[in-house]
C-alpha atoms as a PDB file:
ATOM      1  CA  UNK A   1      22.513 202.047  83.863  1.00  0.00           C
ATOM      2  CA  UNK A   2      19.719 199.356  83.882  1.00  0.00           C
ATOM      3  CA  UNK A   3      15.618 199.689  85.565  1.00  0.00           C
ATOM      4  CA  UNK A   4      13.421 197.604  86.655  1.00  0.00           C
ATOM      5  CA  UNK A   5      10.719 196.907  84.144  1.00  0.00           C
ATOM      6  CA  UNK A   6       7.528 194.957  85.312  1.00  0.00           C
ATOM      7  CA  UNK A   7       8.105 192.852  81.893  1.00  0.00           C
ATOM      8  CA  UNK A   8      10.783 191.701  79.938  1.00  0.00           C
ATOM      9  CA  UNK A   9      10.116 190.637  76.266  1.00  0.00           C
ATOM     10  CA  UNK A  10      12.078 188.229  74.867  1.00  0.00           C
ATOM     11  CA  UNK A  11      15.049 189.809  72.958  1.00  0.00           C
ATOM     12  CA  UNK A  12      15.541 187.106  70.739  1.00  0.00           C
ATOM     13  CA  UNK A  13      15.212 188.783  66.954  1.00  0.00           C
ATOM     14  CA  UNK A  14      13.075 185.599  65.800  1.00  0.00           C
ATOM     15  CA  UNK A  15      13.647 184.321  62.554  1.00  0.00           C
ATOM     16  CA  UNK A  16      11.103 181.778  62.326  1.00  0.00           C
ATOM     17  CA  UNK A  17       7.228 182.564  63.367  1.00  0.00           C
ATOM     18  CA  UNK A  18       6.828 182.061  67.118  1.00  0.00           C
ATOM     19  CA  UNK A  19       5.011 179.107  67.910  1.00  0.00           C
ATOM     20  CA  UNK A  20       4.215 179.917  71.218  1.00  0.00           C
ATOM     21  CA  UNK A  21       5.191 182.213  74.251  1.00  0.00           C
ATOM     22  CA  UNK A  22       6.691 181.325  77.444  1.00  0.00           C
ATOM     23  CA  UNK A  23       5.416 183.728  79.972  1.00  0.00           C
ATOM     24  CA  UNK A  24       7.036 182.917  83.182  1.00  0.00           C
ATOM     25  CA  UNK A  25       8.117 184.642  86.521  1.00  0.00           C
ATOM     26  CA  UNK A  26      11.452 183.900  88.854  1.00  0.00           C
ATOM     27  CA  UNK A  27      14.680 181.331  88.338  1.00  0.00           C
ATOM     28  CA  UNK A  28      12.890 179.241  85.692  1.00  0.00           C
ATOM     29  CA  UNK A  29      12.817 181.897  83.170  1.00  0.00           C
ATOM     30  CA  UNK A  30      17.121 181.271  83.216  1.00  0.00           C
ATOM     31  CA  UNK A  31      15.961 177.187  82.904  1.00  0.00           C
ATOM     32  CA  UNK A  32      13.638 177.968  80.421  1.00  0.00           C
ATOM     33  CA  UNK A  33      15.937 179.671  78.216  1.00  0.00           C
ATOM     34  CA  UNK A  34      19.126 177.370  78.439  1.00  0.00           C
ATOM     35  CA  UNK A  35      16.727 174.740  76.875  1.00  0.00           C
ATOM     36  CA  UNK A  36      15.281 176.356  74.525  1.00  0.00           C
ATOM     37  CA  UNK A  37      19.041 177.569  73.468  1.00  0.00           C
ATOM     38  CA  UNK A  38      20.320 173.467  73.967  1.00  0.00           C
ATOM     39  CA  UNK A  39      17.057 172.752  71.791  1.00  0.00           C
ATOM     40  CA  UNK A  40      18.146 175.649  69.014  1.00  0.00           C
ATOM     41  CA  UNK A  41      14.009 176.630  69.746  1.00  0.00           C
ATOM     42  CA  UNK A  42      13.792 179.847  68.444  1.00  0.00           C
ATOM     43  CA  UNK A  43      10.338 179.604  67.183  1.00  0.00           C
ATOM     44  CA  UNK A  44       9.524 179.650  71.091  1.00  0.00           C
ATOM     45  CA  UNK A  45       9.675 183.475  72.361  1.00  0.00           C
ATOM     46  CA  UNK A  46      10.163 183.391  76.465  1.00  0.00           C
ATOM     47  CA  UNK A  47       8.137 186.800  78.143  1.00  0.00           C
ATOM     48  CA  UNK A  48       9.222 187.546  81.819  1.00  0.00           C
ATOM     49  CA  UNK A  49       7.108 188.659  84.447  1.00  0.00           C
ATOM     50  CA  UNK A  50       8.934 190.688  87.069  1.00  0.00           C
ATOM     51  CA  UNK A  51       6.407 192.004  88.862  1.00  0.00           C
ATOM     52  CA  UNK A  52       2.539 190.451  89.250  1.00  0.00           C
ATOM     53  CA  UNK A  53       0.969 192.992  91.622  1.00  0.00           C
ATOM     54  CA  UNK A  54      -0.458 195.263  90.240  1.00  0.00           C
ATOM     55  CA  UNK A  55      -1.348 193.196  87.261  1.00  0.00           C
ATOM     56  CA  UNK A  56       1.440 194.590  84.275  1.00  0.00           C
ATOM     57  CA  UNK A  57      -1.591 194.869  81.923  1.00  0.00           C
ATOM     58  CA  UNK A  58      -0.294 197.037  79.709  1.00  0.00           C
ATOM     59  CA  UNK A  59       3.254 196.193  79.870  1.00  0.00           C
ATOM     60  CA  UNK A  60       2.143 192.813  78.845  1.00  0.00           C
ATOM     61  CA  UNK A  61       0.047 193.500  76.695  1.00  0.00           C
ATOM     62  CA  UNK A  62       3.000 195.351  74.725  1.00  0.00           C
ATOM     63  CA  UNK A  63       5.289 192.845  75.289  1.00  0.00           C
ATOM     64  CA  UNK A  64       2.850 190.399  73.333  1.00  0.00           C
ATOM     65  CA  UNK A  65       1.574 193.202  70.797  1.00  0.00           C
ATOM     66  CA  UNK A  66       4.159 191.266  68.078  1.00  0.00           C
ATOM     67  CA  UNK A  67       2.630 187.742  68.287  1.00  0.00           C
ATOM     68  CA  UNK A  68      -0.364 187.388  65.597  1.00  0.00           C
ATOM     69  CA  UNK A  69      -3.891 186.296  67.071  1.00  0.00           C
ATOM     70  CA  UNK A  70      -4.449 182.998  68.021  1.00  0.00           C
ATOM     71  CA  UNK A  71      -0.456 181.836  69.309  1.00  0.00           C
ATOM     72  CA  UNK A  72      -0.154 180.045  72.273  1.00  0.00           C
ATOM     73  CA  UNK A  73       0.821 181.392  75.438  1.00  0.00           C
ATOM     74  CA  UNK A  74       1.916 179.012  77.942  1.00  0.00           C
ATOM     75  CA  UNK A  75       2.702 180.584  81.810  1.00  0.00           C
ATOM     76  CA  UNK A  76       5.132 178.061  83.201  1.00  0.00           C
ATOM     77  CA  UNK A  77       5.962 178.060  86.970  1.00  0.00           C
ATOM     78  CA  UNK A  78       8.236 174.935  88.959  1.00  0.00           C
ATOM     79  CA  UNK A  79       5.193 175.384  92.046  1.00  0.00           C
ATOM     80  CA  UNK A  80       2.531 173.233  91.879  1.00  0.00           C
ATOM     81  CA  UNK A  81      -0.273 173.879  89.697  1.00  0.00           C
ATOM     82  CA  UNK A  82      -2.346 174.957  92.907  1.00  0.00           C
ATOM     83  CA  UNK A  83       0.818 177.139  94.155  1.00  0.00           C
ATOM     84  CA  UNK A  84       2.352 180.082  92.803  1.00  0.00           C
ATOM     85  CA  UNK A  85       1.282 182.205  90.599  1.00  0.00           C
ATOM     86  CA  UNK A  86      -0.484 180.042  88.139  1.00  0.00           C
ATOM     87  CA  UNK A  87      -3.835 180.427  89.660  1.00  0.00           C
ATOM     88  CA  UNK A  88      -3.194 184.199  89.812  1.00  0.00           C
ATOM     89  CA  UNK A  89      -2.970 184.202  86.608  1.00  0.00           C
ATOM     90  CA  UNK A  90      -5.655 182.046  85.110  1.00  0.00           C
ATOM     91  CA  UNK A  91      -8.342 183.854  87.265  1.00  0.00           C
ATOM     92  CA  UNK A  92      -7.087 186.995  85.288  1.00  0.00           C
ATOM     93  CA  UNK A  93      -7.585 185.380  81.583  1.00  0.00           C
ATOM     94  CA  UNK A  94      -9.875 182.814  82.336  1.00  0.00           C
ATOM     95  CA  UNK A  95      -7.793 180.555  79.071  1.00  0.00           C
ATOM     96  CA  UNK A  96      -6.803 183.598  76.540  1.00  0.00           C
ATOM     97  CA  UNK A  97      -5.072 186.876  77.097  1.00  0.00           C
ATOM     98  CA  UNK A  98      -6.751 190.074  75.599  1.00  0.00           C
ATOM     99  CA  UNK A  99      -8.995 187.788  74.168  1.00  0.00           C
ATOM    100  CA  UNK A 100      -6.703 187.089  71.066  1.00  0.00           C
ATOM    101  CA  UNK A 101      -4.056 184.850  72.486  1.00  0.00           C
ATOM    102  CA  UNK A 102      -4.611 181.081  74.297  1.00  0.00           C
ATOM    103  CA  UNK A 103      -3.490 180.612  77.444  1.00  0.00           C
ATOM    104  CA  UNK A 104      -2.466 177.643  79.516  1.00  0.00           C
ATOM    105  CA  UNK A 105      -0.516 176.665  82.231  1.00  0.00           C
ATOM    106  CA  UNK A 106       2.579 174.106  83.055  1.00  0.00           C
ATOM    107  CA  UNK A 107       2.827 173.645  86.593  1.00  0.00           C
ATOM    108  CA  UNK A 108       4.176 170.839  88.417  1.00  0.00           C
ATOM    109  CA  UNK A 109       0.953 168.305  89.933  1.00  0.00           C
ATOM    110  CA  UNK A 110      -1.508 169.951  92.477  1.00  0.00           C
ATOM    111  CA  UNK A 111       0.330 169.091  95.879  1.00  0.00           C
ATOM    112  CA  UNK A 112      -0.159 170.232  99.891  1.00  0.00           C
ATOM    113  CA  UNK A 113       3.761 170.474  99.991  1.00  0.00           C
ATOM    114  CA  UNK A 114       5.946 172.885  97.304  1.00  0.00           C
ATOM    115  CA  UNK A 115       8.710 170.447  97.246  1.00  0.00           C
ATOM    116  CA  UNK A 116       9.242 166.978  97.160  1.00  0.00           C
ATOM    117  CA  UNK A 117      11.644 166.132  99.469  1.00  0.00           C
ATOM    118  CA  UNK A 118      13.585 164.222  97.529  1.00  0.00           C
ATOM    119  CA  UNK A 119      16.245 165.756  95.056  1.00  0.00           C
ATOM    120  CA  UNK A 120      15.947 163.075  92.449  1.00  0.00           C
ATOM    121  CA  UNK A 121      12.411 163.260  92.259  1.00  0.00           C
ATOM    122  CA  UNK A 122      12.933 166.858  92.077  1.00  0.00           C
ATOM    123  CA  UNK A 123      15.077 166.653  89.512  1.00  0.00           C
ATOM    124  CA  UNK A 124      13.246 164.444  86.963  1.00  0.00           C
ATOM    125  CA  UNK A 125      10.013 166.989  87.769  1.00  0.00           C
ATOM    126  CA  UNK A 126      12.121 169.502  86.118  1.00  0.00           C
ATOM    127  CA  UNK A 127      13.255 167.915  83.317  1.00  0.00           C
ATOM    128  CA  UNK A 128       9.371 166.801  82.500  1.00  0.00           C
ATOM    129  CA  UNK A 129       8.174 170.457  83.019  1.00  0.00           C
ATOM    130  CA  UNK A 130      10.722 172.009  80.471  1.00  0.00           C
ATOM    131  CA  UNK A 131      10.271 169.364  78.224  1.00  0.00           C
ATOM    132  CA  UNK A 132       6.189 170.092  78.755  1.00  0.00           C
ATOM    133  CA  UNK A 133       7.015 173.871  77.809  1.00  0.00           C
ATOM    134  CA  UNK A 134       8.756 173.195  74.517  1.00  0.00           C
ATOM    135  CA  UNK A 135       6.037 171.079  73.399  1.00  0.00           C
ATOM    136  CA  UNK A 136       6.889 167.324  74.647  1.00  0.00           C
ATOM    137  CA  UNK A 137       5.118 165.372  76.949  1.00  0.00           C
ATOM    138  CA  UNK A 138       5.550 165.072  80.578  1.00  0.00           C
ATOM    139  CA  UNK A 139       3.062 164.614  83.781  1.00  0.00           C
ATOM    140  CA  UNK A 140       3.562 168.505  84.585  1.00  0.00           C
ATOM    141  CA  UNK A 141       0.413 170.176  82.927  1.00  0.00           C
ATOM    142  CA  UNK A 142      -2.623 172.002  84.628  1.00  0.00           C
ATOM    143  CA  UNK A 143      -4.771 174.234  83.504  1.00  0.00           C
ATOM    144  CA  UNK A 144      -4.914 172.685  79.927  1.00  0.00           C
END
């Protein structure tokens, strides 16, 4: 009964203003939102990306039609910041989307290798980068 949509906006009815946007592609988007539910974040929407070529443009730009000028729009990826789609993406926007919303990126640190190779390092990479998409610290950010 379903279809495959090049975007899925968050479905979350939000009560408070959003904050910022999660844009995000893959597994992490399932990450991304069992944190933000274990944080009770609902000022944070979280915007999937299903398909990046073509570019979504207008799908996107629908998805984000809601959020007022100026919120910030965060892509988050677990590749390295020179992996994945982050780089992609930022060539797009060059730092805003339709020139009304700020853009950034949360990637894990520029590496030759996707991985680490060792599952507790892994693991504590993971926890920084979600805490770096709600908002707290962590080692995780490029493109800022």
């Amino acid at each position: 009964s379903g279809r495959f949509q090049r975007v899925i906006p968050d479905g979350w009815q939000e009560t408070p203003p959003v904050a910022r946007v999660l844009l995000c592609s893959g597994k992490i988007y399932f990450e991304l939102l069992e944190r933000r539910d274990a944080l009770k974040r609902y000022d944070v929407a979280i915007v999937r990306l299903e398909q990046l070529h073509p570019w979504p443009r207008e799908e996107l730009r629908a998805a984000l039609a809601a959020y007022p000028d100026g919120t910030r729009v965060v892509w988050v990826q677990e590749e390295p910041g020179n992996q994945g789609a982050w780089p992609y993406v930022e060539r797009r926007f060059r730092g805003a989307l339709f020139d009304r919303l700020p853009l950034e990126g949360i990637a894990r640190s520029e590496s030759a290798s996707p991985a680490t190779g060792s599952h507790a390092s892994h693991q504590l990479e993971q926890r920084e980068l979600l805490d770096a998409a709600f908002g707290g610290g962590g080692v995780g950010f490029v493109g800022v």
